[in-house]
Amino acid sequence: MKIAIIGTGYVGLPTGVGLAEFDNQVICVDKERSKIEQLKQGKVTLFEEGLEELFLKNLKEGRLSFTTNIKEAIPKADVVLIAVGTPPNPKTKEADLKYIYAAAEEIAPLLSDFTVVATKSTVPVGTGDKIEALIKQKNPKADVEVISLPEFLREGFAIYDFFHPDRIVIGANAQRGFDRIKKMYAPFEGKTNFLCVSRRSSETIKYASNAFLAMKIHYANELADFCEKAGAIVSEVTQGMGLDTRIGSRFLNAGPGYGGSCFPKDTNAMAYMGRQYGADLSLVAATIKGNTLRKKKMAERILAQVEEVKNPKVAVLGLAFKGGTDDCRESPAIDIIQNLLELRPDIQIKAYDPKATEQARKILGDKIIYETDMYKAAEGADVLAVLTEWVDFKSLDLEKTLSLMEGKKIVDLRNMLSFEKATQLGFKYSSIGRV
Ligand SMILES: NC(=O)c1ccc[n+]([C@@H]2O[C@H](COP(=O)([O-])OP(=O)(O)OC[C@H]3O[C@@H](n4cnc5c(N)ncnc54)[C@H](O)[C@@H]3O)[C@@H](O)[C@H]2O)c1
């Protein structure tokens, strides 16, 4: 099949690479010239485990190409996937659809033979109707089916998730739309669940899923606060809960709050839609409020360790919003650092992240010092704070760290380090959901 992908970011690029690996002819379009230039030269523009290898293979074998010129991509395509951003409106927090509609307007006049235009971007309920109306208005002769094809990949596992989806949800209002998308995903036939639903249901499934996962994380965080007061250990509690198959163990890890490019924006957009339709989504609203507050509380928890220290030095491990990615969008680590800088202007922060330094620098600039390994960050620190769950941090040599630090305090907001080892060595060790 010939597939055009509009938007070559965290969703578009791994999806394009995966579909090329399935022997499709894939052309990825992006407005950002520098991104497309790099990709054409064989350089991946974001970090995802396993992405580079598959990208280079498919580029070399001629199944994957890149362009800034949409006219090269649309006329020949059987399927056009829209994977542009849907960022939050800074004021109302609703999903801003300007990139979606701009893409639809550009696609419309170029459509010739029967084409499926499928939205991979996360879009509010009813957006498919608007895209369809817009295309029909610009090009009344277009033979097109507009489909909702929500993306469920997790950053950090994008390639794994592409090849092992839990389900493929197709939202269409006509059979030929389902048929073409099923053909595109034919290699998954018999291996995963295909759910064919109405376009509006499909659009809702994506928001409902993300809001549910965000609520699950927030519930684990509230339980952590409870355990700290009640003398229980949250990791034991959530393990016990997770063994119940009705609950499940995933997304039940207590931590500093959820972040990333999806959960914060999608919960806000869901709450906005609830208000718009007059439907009470109070659980979603409580989750958003609690999660925002949590990041401030986490900064205060770190600062409590250096209350008496003048010009305190904090070593930060982790800047990305989660382990396995360089993405810092809405990263709790960044929020916590910003809170620290605001609450204690005399603070000095030295941070290390295995992949996200450059992305973090774009947000924080020279407000903090960026180190090239965890021990350099720990040198001279009064307190060490673990903010992202990179597996590398599990192997932190605590004896060596102790010898390098000025103070003996650790605030482990990801419960990555050994409580027993840290306390044996004499660290004052504060973790999540355990006294
Ligand atoms: N990142 C994730 O893990 C994830 C997971 C599931 C769903 N989503 C959803 O997928 C969508 C894309 O997210 P992302 O993280 O890949 O965004 P991104 O910002 O990484 O990538 C979007 C890309 O689209 C390009 N673009 C914008 N308008 C364009 C146009 N008219 N023509 C060509 N290119 C254009 C931008 O230059 C950018 O490179 C969002 O709606 C998001 O909510 C993201």
GROMACS .gro file of C-alpha atoms in nm, residues 24-434:
model
  411
   24ASN     CA    1   0.428  -0.057   0.248
   25GLN     CA    2   0.558   0.241   0.056
   26VAL     CA    3   0.562   0.520   0.315
   27ILE     CA    4   0.623   0.888   0.264
   28CYS     CA    5   0.646   1.113   0.570
   29VAL     CA    6   0.566   1.482   0.540
   30ASP     CA    7   0.663   1.752   0.785
   31LYS     CA    8   0.661   2.130   0.781
   32GLU     CA    9   0.988   2.150   0.973
   33ARG     CA   10   1.250   2.167   0.701
   34SER     CA   11   1.547   2.089   0.929
   35LYS     CA   12   1.374   1.773   1.056
   36ILE     CA   13   1.311   1.643   0.704
   37GLU     CA   14   1.667   1.729   0.596
   38GLN     CA   15   1.810   1.528   0.885
   39LEU     CA   16   1.580   1.233   0.817
   40LYS     CA   17   1.671   1.235   0.448
   41GLN     CA   18   2.037   1.220   0.550
   42GLY     CA   19   1.969   0.910   0.760
   43LYS     CA   20   1.964   1.079   1.101
   44VAL     CA   21   1.675   1.000   1.337
   45THR     CA   22   1.528   1.307   1.501
   46LEU     CA   23   1.409   1.153   1.826
   47PHE     CA   24   1.516   0.875   2.058
   48GLU     CA   25   1.313   0.556   2.074
   49GLU     CA   26   1.454   0.213   2.149
   50GLY     CA   27   1.498   0.019   1.824
   51LEU     CA   28   1.386   0.307   1.600
   52GLU     CA   29   1.719   0.394   1.437
   53GLU     CA   30   1.793   0.042   1.318
   54LEU     CA   31   1.453  -0.006   1.150
   55PHE     CA   32   1.458   0.349   1.014
   56LEU     CA   33   1.797   0.297   0.844
   57LYS     CA   34   1.694  -0.043   0.708
   58ASN     CA   35   1.374   0.084   0.547
   59LEU     CA   36   1.537   0.402   0.420
   60LYS     CA   37   1.810   0.195   0.254
   61GLU     CA   38   1.563  -0.051   0.106
   62GLY     CA   39   1.362   0.235  -0.045
   63ARG     CA   40   1.030   0.187   0.138
   64LEU     CA   41   1.060   0.504   0.344
   65SER     CA   42   1.100   0.859   0.220
   66PHE     CA   43   1.062   1.213   0.352
   67THR     CA   44   0.944   1.542   0.212
   68THR     CA   45   0.830   1.890   0.307
   69ASN     CA   46   0.617   1.902  -0.007
   70ILE     CA   47   0.274   1.754   0.057
   71LYS     CA   48   0.205   1.745  -0.319
   72GLU     CA   49   0.462   1.466  -0.351
   73ALA     CA   50   0.274   1.254  -0.099
   74ILE     CA   51  -0.104   1.279  -0.126
   75PRO     CA   52  -0.206   1.212  -0.487
   76LYS     CA   53  -0.062   0.859  -0.492
   77ALA     CA   54  -0.162   0.761  -0.136
   78ASP     CA   55  -0.417   0.489  -0.055
   79VAL     CA   56  -0.416   0.604   0.307
   80VAL     CA   57  -0.322   0.943   0.451
   81LEU     CA   58  -0.246   0.941   0.824
   82ILE     CA   59  -0.270   1.271   1.008
   83ALA     CA   60  -0.024   1.271   1.299
   84VAL     CA   61   0.022   1.641   1.372
   85GLY     CA   62   0.019   1.788   1.722
   86THR     CA   63  -0.299   1.885   1.908
   87PRO     CA   64  -0.152   2.100   2.186
   88PRO     CA   65  -0.363   2.252   2.461
   89ASN     CA   66  -0.499   2.602   2.416
   90PRO     CA   67  -0.303   2.793   2.684
   91LYS     CA   68  -0.617   2.964   2.817
   92THR     CA   69  -0.905   2.718   2.787
   93LYS     CA   70  -0.692   2.396   2.784
   94GLU     CA   71  -0.913   2.254   2.509
   95ALA     CA   72  -0.730   2.075   2.226
   96ASP     CA   73  -0.607   2.327   1.971
   97LEU     CA   74  -0.694   2.190   1.629
   98LYS     CA   75  -0.521   2.446   1.411
   99TYR     CA   76  -0.261   2.195   1.284
  100ILE     CA   77  -0.533   1.937   1.212
  101TYR     CA   78  -0.745   2.175   1.007
  102ALA     CA   79  -0.439   2.318   0.829
  103ALA     CA   80  -0.338   1.964   0.731
  104ALA     CA   81  -0.693   1.882   0.614
  105GLU     CA   82  -0.701   2.197   0.402
  106GLU     CA   83  -0.369   2.108   0.241
  107ILE     CA   84  -0.474   1.748   0.176
  108ALA     CA   85  -0.819   1.828   0.030
  109PRO     CA   86  -0.731   1.966  -0.315
  110LEU     CA   87  -0.475   1.688  -0.375
  111LEU     CA   88  -0.715   1.396  -0.332
  112SER     CA   89  -0.797   1.209  -0.654
  113ASP     CA   90  -0.881   0.835  -0.641
  114PHE     CA   91  -1.053   0.681  -0.340
  115THR     CA   92  -0.845   0.773  -0.034
  116VAL     CA   93  -0.882   0.709   0.336
  117VAL     CA   94  -0.779   1.001   0.555
  118ALA     CA   95  -0.723   0.863   0.905
  119THR     CA   96  -0.660   1.078   1.210
  120LYS     CA   97  -0.393   0.933   1.439
  121SER     CA   98  -0.370   1.256   1.636
  122THR     CA   99  -0.578   1.270   1.953
  123VAL     CA  100  -0.875   1.488   1.863
  124PRO     CA  101  -1.199   1.590   2.039
  125VAL     CA  102  -1.521   1.411   1.962
  126GLY     CA  103  -1.671   1.542   1.641
  127THR     CA  104  -1.340   1.644   1.479
  128GLY     CA  105  -1.375   1.371   1.213
  129ASP     CA  106  -1.708   1.528   1.110
  130LYS     CA  107  -1.540   1.867   1.076
  131ILE     CA  108  -1.245   1.730   0.877
  132GLU     CA  109  -1.487   1.556   0.642
  133ALA     CA  110  -1.694   1.874   0.595
  134LEU     CA  111  -1.381   2.079   0.534
  135ILE     CA  112  -1.247   1.838   0.271
  136LYS     CA  113  -1.586   1.816   0.096
  137GLN     CA  114  -1.611   2.195   0.095
  138LYS     CA  115  -1.261   2.241  -0.055
  139ASN     CA  116  -1.292   1.952  -0.297
  140PRO     CA  117  -1.654   1.842  -0.351
  141LYS     CA  118  -1.545   1.567  -0.591
  142ALA     CA  119  -1.305   1.404  -0.343
  143ASP     CA  120  -1.373   1.033  -0.299
  144VAL     CA  121  -1.272   1.011   0.064
  145GLU     CA  122  -1.350   0.834   0.390
  146VAL     CA  123  -1.242   1.016   0.705
  147ILE     CA  124  -1.151   0.769   0.976
  148SER     CA  125  -1.058   0.798   1.342
  149LEU     CA  126  -0.757   0.575   1.411
  150PRO     CA  127  -0.640   0.663   1.763
  151GLU     CA  128  -0.282   0.592   1.856
  152PHE     CA  129  -0.208   0.414   2.182
  153LEU     CA  130   0.172   0.381   2.166
  154ARG     CA  131   0.374   0.471   2.472
  155GLU     CA  132   0.674   0.694   2.430
  156GLY     CA  133   0.985   0.500   2.520
  157PHE     CA  134   0.821   0.183   2.382
  158ALA     CA  135   0.693   0.323   2.053
  159ILE     CA  136   0.850   0.058   1.831
  160TYR     CA  137   0.758  -0.229   2.061
  161ASP     CA  138   0.402  -0.098   2.085
  162PHE     CA  139   0.372  -0.053   1.710
  163PHE     CA  140   0.446  -0.423   1.658
  164HIS     CA  141   0.251  -0.545   1.965
  165PRO     CA  142  -0.066  -0.337   1.989
  166ASP     CA  143  -0.321  -0.434   2.257
  167ARG     CA  144  -0.593  -0.334   2.012
  168ILE     CA  145  -0.650  -0.146   1.691
  169VAL     CA  146  -0.951   0.084   1.714
  170ILE     CA  147  -1.100   0.195   1.385
  171GLY     CA  148  -1.374   0.457   1.391
  172ALA     CA  149  -1.553   0.484   1.060
  173ASN     CA  150  -1.897   0.559   0.931
  174ALA     CA  151  -1.871   0.339   0.620
  175GLN     CA  152  -1.752  -0.017   0.550
  176ARG     CA  153  -1.495   0.070   0.284
  177GLY     CA  154  -1.309   0.281   0.540
  178PHE     CA  155  -1.283  -0.016   0.780
  179ASP     CA  156  -1.176  -0.244   0.496
  180ARG     CA  157  -0.887  -0.029   0.382
  181ILE     CA  158  -0.747   0.027   0.729
  182LYS     CA  159  -0.779  -0.345   0.804
  183LYS     CA  160  -0.580  -0.410   0.485
  184MET     CA  161  -0.310  -0.169   0.602
  185TYR     CA  162  -0.290  -0.356   0.933
  186ALA     CA  163  -0.325  -0.701   0.772
  187PRO     CA  164  -0.009  -0.835   0.945
  188PHE     CA  165  -0.193  -0.801   1.277
  189GLU     CA  166  -0.493  -1.007   1.161
  190GLY     CA  167  -0.549  -1.284   1.417
  191LYS     CA  168  -0.279  -1.140   1.645
  192THR     CA  169  -0.460  -0.850   1.805
  193ASN     CA  170  -0.811  -0.720   1.863
  194PHE     CA  171  -0.962  -0.509   1.589
  195LEU     CA  172  -1.243  -0.295   1.720
  196CYS     CA  173  -1.458  -0.134   1.454
  197VAL     CA  174  -1.680   0.138   1.600
  198SER     CA  175  -1.841   0.468   1.506
  199ARG     CA  176  -1.610   0.760   1.447
  200ARG     CA  177  -1.734   0.947   1.754
  201SER     CA  178  -1.694   0.640   1.977
  202SER     CA  179  -1.339   0.594   1.851
  203GLU     CA  180  -1.251   0.957   1.925
  204THR     CA  181  -1.398   0.914   2.274
  205ILE     CA  182  -1.210   0.585   2.339
  206LYS     CA  183  -0.874   0.762   2.314
  207TYR     CA  184  -0.960   1.035   2.568
  208ALA     CA  185  -1.146   0.796   2.795
  209SER     CA  186  -0.843   0.561   2.803
  210ASN     CA  187  -0.588   0.832   2.876
  211ALA     CA  188  -0.805   0.994   3.141
  212PHE     CA  189  -0.855   0.654   3.307
  213LEU     CA  190  -0.479   0.584   3.312
  214ALA     CA  191  -0.409   0.930   3.453
  215MET     CA  192  -0.670   0.868   3.724
  216LYS     CA  193  -0.510   0.532   3.804
  217ILE     CA  194  -0.169   0.696   3.851
  218HIS     CA  195  -0.320   0.971   4.059
  219TYR     CA  196  -0.502   0.720   4.277
  220ALA     CA  197  -0.170   0.541   4.341
  221ASN     CA  198  -0.021   0.878   4.437
  222GLU     CA  199  -0.304   0.951   4.680
  223LEU     CA  200  -0.259   0.604   4.826
  224ALA     CA  201   0.114   0.679   4.869
  225ASP     CA  202   0.026   0.984   5.080
  226PHE     CA  203  -0.212   0.769   5.280
  227CYS     CA  204   0.051   0.497   5.335
  228GLU     CA  205   0.305   0.752   5.458
  229LYS     CA  206   0.057   0.859   5.725
  230ALA     CA  207  -0.081   0.513   5.805
  231GLY     CA  208   0.253   0.331   5.823
  232ALA     CA  209   0.195   0.106   5.521
  233ILE     CA  210   0.425   0.066   5.218
  234VAL     CA  211   0.263   0.176   4.894
  235SER     CA  212   0.461  -0.059   4.667
  236GLU     CA  213   0.330  -0.353   4.870
  237VAL     CA  214  -0.023  -0.215   4.863
  238THR     CA  215  -0.029  -0.159   4.487
  239GLN     CA  216   0.130  -0.500   4.429
  240GLY     CA  217  -0.150  -0.656   4.628
  241MET     CA  218  -0.410  -0.459   4.434
  242GLY     CA  219  -0.252  -0.524   4.096
  243LEU     CA  220  -0.270  -0.902   4.135
  244ASP     CA  221  -0.647  -0.864   4.110
  245THR     CA  222  -0.705  -0.905   3.737
  246ARG     CA  223  -0.995  -0.661   3.757
  247ILE     CA  224  -0.745  -0.393   3.861
  248GLY     CA  225  -0.416  -0.491   3.697
  249SER     CA  226  -0.072  -0.375   3.805
  250ARG     CA  227   0.018  -0.134   3.524
  251PHE     CA  228   0.000   0.242   3.579
  252LEU     CA  229  -0.025   0.183   3.952
  253ASN     CA  230   0.323   0.307   4.044
  254ALA     CA  231   0.322   0.597   4.284
  255GLY     CA  232   0.556   0.881   4.193
  256PRO     CA  233   0.589   1.256   4.145
  257GLY     CA  234   0.278   1.290   3.927
  258TYR     CA  235   0.208   1.208   3.566
  259GLY     CA  236   0.341   1.418   3.279
  260GLY     CA  237   0.434   1.394   2.913
  261SER     CA  238   0.276   1.523   2.599
  262CYS     CA  239  -0.046   1.323   2.641
  263PHE     CA  240  -0.194   1.275   2.990
  264PRO     CA  241  -0.192   1.640   3.104
  265LYS     CA  242  -0.327   1.772   2.776
  266ASP     CA  243  -0.577   1.491   2.721
  267THR     CA  244  -0.723   1.506   3.072
  268ASN     CA  245  -0.764   1.882   3.032
  269ALA     CA  246  -0.924   1.840   2.690
  270MET     CA  247  -1.157   1.571   2.830
  271ALA     CA  248  -1.261   1.798   3.118
  272TYR     CA  249  -1.323   2.078   2.867
  273MET     CA  250  -1.543   1.849   2.655
  274GLY     CA  251  -1.736   1.746   2.968
  275ARG     CA  252  -1.811   2.112   3.043
  276GLN     CA  253  -1.897   2.173   2.677
  277TYR     CA  254  -2.150   1.888   2.671
  278GLY     CA  255  -2.275   1.953   3.026
  279ALA     CA  256  -2.158   1.608   3.143
  280ASP     CA  257  -2.013   1.579   3.494
  281LEU     CA  258  -1.655   1.447   3.472
  282SER     CA  259  -1.564   1.528   3.831
  283LEU     CA  260  -1.315   1.240   3.862
  284VAL     CA  261  -1.114   1.381   3.572
  285ALA     CA  262  -1.125   1.731   3.723
  286ALA     CA  263  -1.005   1.602   4.062
  287THR     CA  264  -0.720   1.415   3.893
  288ILE     CA  265  -0.599   1.725   3.709
  289LYS     CA  266  -0.608   1.937   4.024
  290GLY     CA  267  -0.437   1.673   4.239
  291ASN     CA  268  -0.164   1.609   3.985
  292THR     CA  269  -0.072   1.977   3.951
  293LEU     CA  270  -0.055   2.016   4.327
  294ARG     CA  271   0.154   1.703   4.360
  295LYS     CA  272   0.451   1.842   4.169
  296LYS     CA  273   0.465   2.144   4.401
  297LYS     CA  274   0.444   1.914   4.703
  298MET     CA  275   0.732   1.707   4.563
  299ALA     CA  276   0.950   2.018   4.532
  300GLU     CA  277   0.864   2.109   4.891
  301ARG     CA  278   0.960   1.758   4.998
  302ILE     CA  279   1.307   1.804   4.847
  303LEU     CA  280   1.344   2.151   4.998
  304ALA     CA  281   1.247   2.024   5.344
  305GLN     CA  282   1.578   1.833   5.339
  306VAL     CA  283   1.784   2.150   5.297
  307GLU     CA  284   1.578   2.395   5.498
  308GLU     CA  285   1.874   2.492   5.715
  309VAL     CA  286   2.131   2.501   5.433
  310LYS     CA  287   2.234   2.829   5.271
  311ASN     CA  288   2.281   2.809   4.891
  312PRO     CA  289   2.174   2.444   4.887
  313LYS     CA  290   2.308   2.214   4.617
  314VAL     CA  291   2.068   1.962   4.469
  315ALA     CA  292   2.169   1.673   4.246
  316VAL     CA  293   1.886   1.577   4.011
  317LEU     CA  294   1.871   1.240   3.837
  318GLY     CA  295   1.633   1.251   3.544
  319LEU     CA  296   1.481   1.526   3.330
  320ALA     CA  297   1.263   1.335   3.080
  321PHE     CA  298   0.897   1.286   3.167
  322LYS     CA  299   0.966   0.915   3.200
  323GLY     CA  300   1.249   0.669   3.141
  324GLY     CA  301   1.330   0.555   2.788
  325THR     CA  302   1.259   0.882   2.608
  326ASP     CA  303   1.420   1.222   2.551
  327ASP     CA  304   1.077   1.391   2.565
  328CYS     CA  305   1.053   1.663   2.830
  329ARG     CA  306   0.708   1.794   2.743
  330GLU     CA  307   0.516   1.846   3.071
  331SER     CA  308   0.786   1.648   3.247
  332PRO     CA  309   0.725   1.630   3.624
  333ALA     CA  310   1.104   1.659   3.662
  334ILE     CA  311   1.104   1.993   3.482
  335ASP     CA  312   0.803   2.118   3.681
  336ILE     CA  313   0.968   2.016   4.007
  337ILE     CA  314   1.293   2.190   3.909
  338GLN     CA  315   1.100   2.505   3.819
  339ASN     CA  316   0.923   2.490   4.156
  340LEU     CA  317   1.259   2.444   4.333
  341LEU     CA  318   1.408   2.746   4.156
  342GLU     CA  319   1.105   2.956   4.240
  343LEU     CA  320   1.081   2.853   4.604
  344ARG     CA  321   1.456   2.877   4.676
  345PRO     CA  322   1.622   3.129   4.443
  346ASP     CA  323   1.959   3.057   4.615
  347ILE     CA  324   1.956   2.692   4.507
  348GLN     CA  325   2.210   2.532   4.273
  349ILE     CA  326   2.090   2.235   4.067
  350LYS     CA  327   2.314   1.991   3.884
  351ALA     CA  328   2.120   1.744   3.670
  352TYR     CA  329   2.192   1.432   3.472
  353ASP     CA  330   1.968   1.252   3.224
  354PRO     CA  331   2.087   0.975   2.988
  355LYS     CA  332   1.900   1.116   2.683
  356ALA     CA  333   1.699   1.428   2.759
  357THR     CA  334   1.963   1.695   2.831
  358GLU     CA  335   1.919   1.878   2.502
  359GLN     CA  336   1.540   1.880   2.525
  360ALA     CA  337   1.555   2.001   2.887
  361ARG     CA  338   1.802   2.274   2.795
  362LYS     CA  339   1.544   2.412   2.551
  363ILE     CA  340   1.308   2.467   2.846
  364LEU     CA  341   1.538   2.544   3.139
  365GLY     CA  342   1.827   2.713   2.955
  366ASP     CA  343   2.119   2.788   3.187
  367LYS     CA  344   1.912   2.795   3.505
  368ILE     CA  345   2.067   2.462   3.601
  369ILE     CA  346   2.395   2.280   3.531
  370TYR     CA  347   2.381   1.975   3.301
  371GLU     CA  348   2.618   1.691   3.389
  372THR     CA  349   2.735   1.398   3.179
  373ASP     CA  350   2.696   1.128   3.444
  374MET     CA  351   2.513   1.064   3.769
  375TYR     CA  352   2.825   1.086   3.988
  376LYS     CA  353   2.922   1.427   3.851
  377ALA     CA  354   2.573   1.547   3.939
  378ALA     CA  355   2.612   1.405   4.292
  379GLU     CA  356   2.948   1.577   4.358
  380GLY     CA  357   2.915   1.824   4.644
  381ALA     CA  358   2.534   1.790   4.663
  382ASP     CA  359   2.344   1.836   4.988
  383VAL     CA  360   2.057   1.624   4.863
  384LEU     CA  361   2.011   1.389   4.569
  385ALA     CA  362   1.669   1.369   4.406
  386VAL     CA  363   1.559   1.094   4.166
  387LEU     CA  364   1.296   1.241   3.938
  388THR     CA  365   1.275   1.005   3.636
  389GLU     CA  366   1.261   0.625   3.635
  390TRP     CA  367   1.559   0.551   3.408
  391VAL     CA  368   1.671   0.190   3.468
  392ASP     CA  369   2.033   0.313   3.479
  393PHE     CA  370   1.958   0.484   3.809
  394LYS     CA  371   1.886   0.149   3.975
  395SER     CA  372   2.258   0.071   3.948
  396LEU     CA  373   2.367   0.391   4.124
  397ASP     CA  374   2.659   0.294   4.348
  398LEU     CA  375   2.536   0.433   4.680
  399GLU     CA  376   2.873   0.402   4.858
  400LYS     CA  377   3.046   0.600   4.586
  401THR     CA  378   2.761   0.853   4.584
  402LEU     CA  379   2.790   0.897   4.959
  403SER     CA  380   3.162   0.966   4.929
  404LEU     CA  381   3.098   1.234   4.666
  405MET     CA  382   2.810   1.416   4.834
  406GLU     CA  383   2.827   1.693   5.090
  407GLY     CA  384   2.504   1.585   5.260
  408LYS     CA  385   2.358   1.241   5.326
  409LYS     CA  386   2.010   1.288   5.193
  410ILE     CA  387   1.821   1.121   4.913
  411VAL     CA  388   1.469   1.199   4.794
  412ASP     CA  389   1.371   0.914   4.564
  413LEU     CA  390   1.047   1.015   4.394
  414ARG     CA  391   1.051   0.704   4.172
  415ASN     CA  392   1.133   0.443   4.437
  416MET     CA  393   1.429   0.333   4.226
  417LEU     CA  394   1.698   0.284   4.491
  418SER     CA  395   1.727   0.030   4.769
  419PHE     CA  396   1.564   0.159   5.086
  420GLU     CA  397   1.758  -0.096   5.295
  421LYS     CA  398   2.100  -0.022   5.140
  422ALA     CA  399   2.055   0.353   5.155
  423THR     CA  400   1.950   0.353   5.520
  424GLN     CA  401   2.225   0.103   5.614
  425LEU     CA  402   2.482   0.342   5.466
  426GLY     CA  403   2.343   0.622   5.681
  427PHE     CA  404   2.153   0.814   5.417
  428LYS     CA  405   1.840   0.992   5.526
  429TYR     CA  406   1.632   0.829   5.256
  430SER     CA  407   1.290   0.960   5.165
  431SER     CA  408   1.089   0.767   4.910
  432ILE     CA  409   0.727   0.764   4.798
  433GLY     CA  410   0.462   0.595   5.009
  434ARG     CA  411   0.688   0.464   5.283
   0.00000   0.00000   0.00000
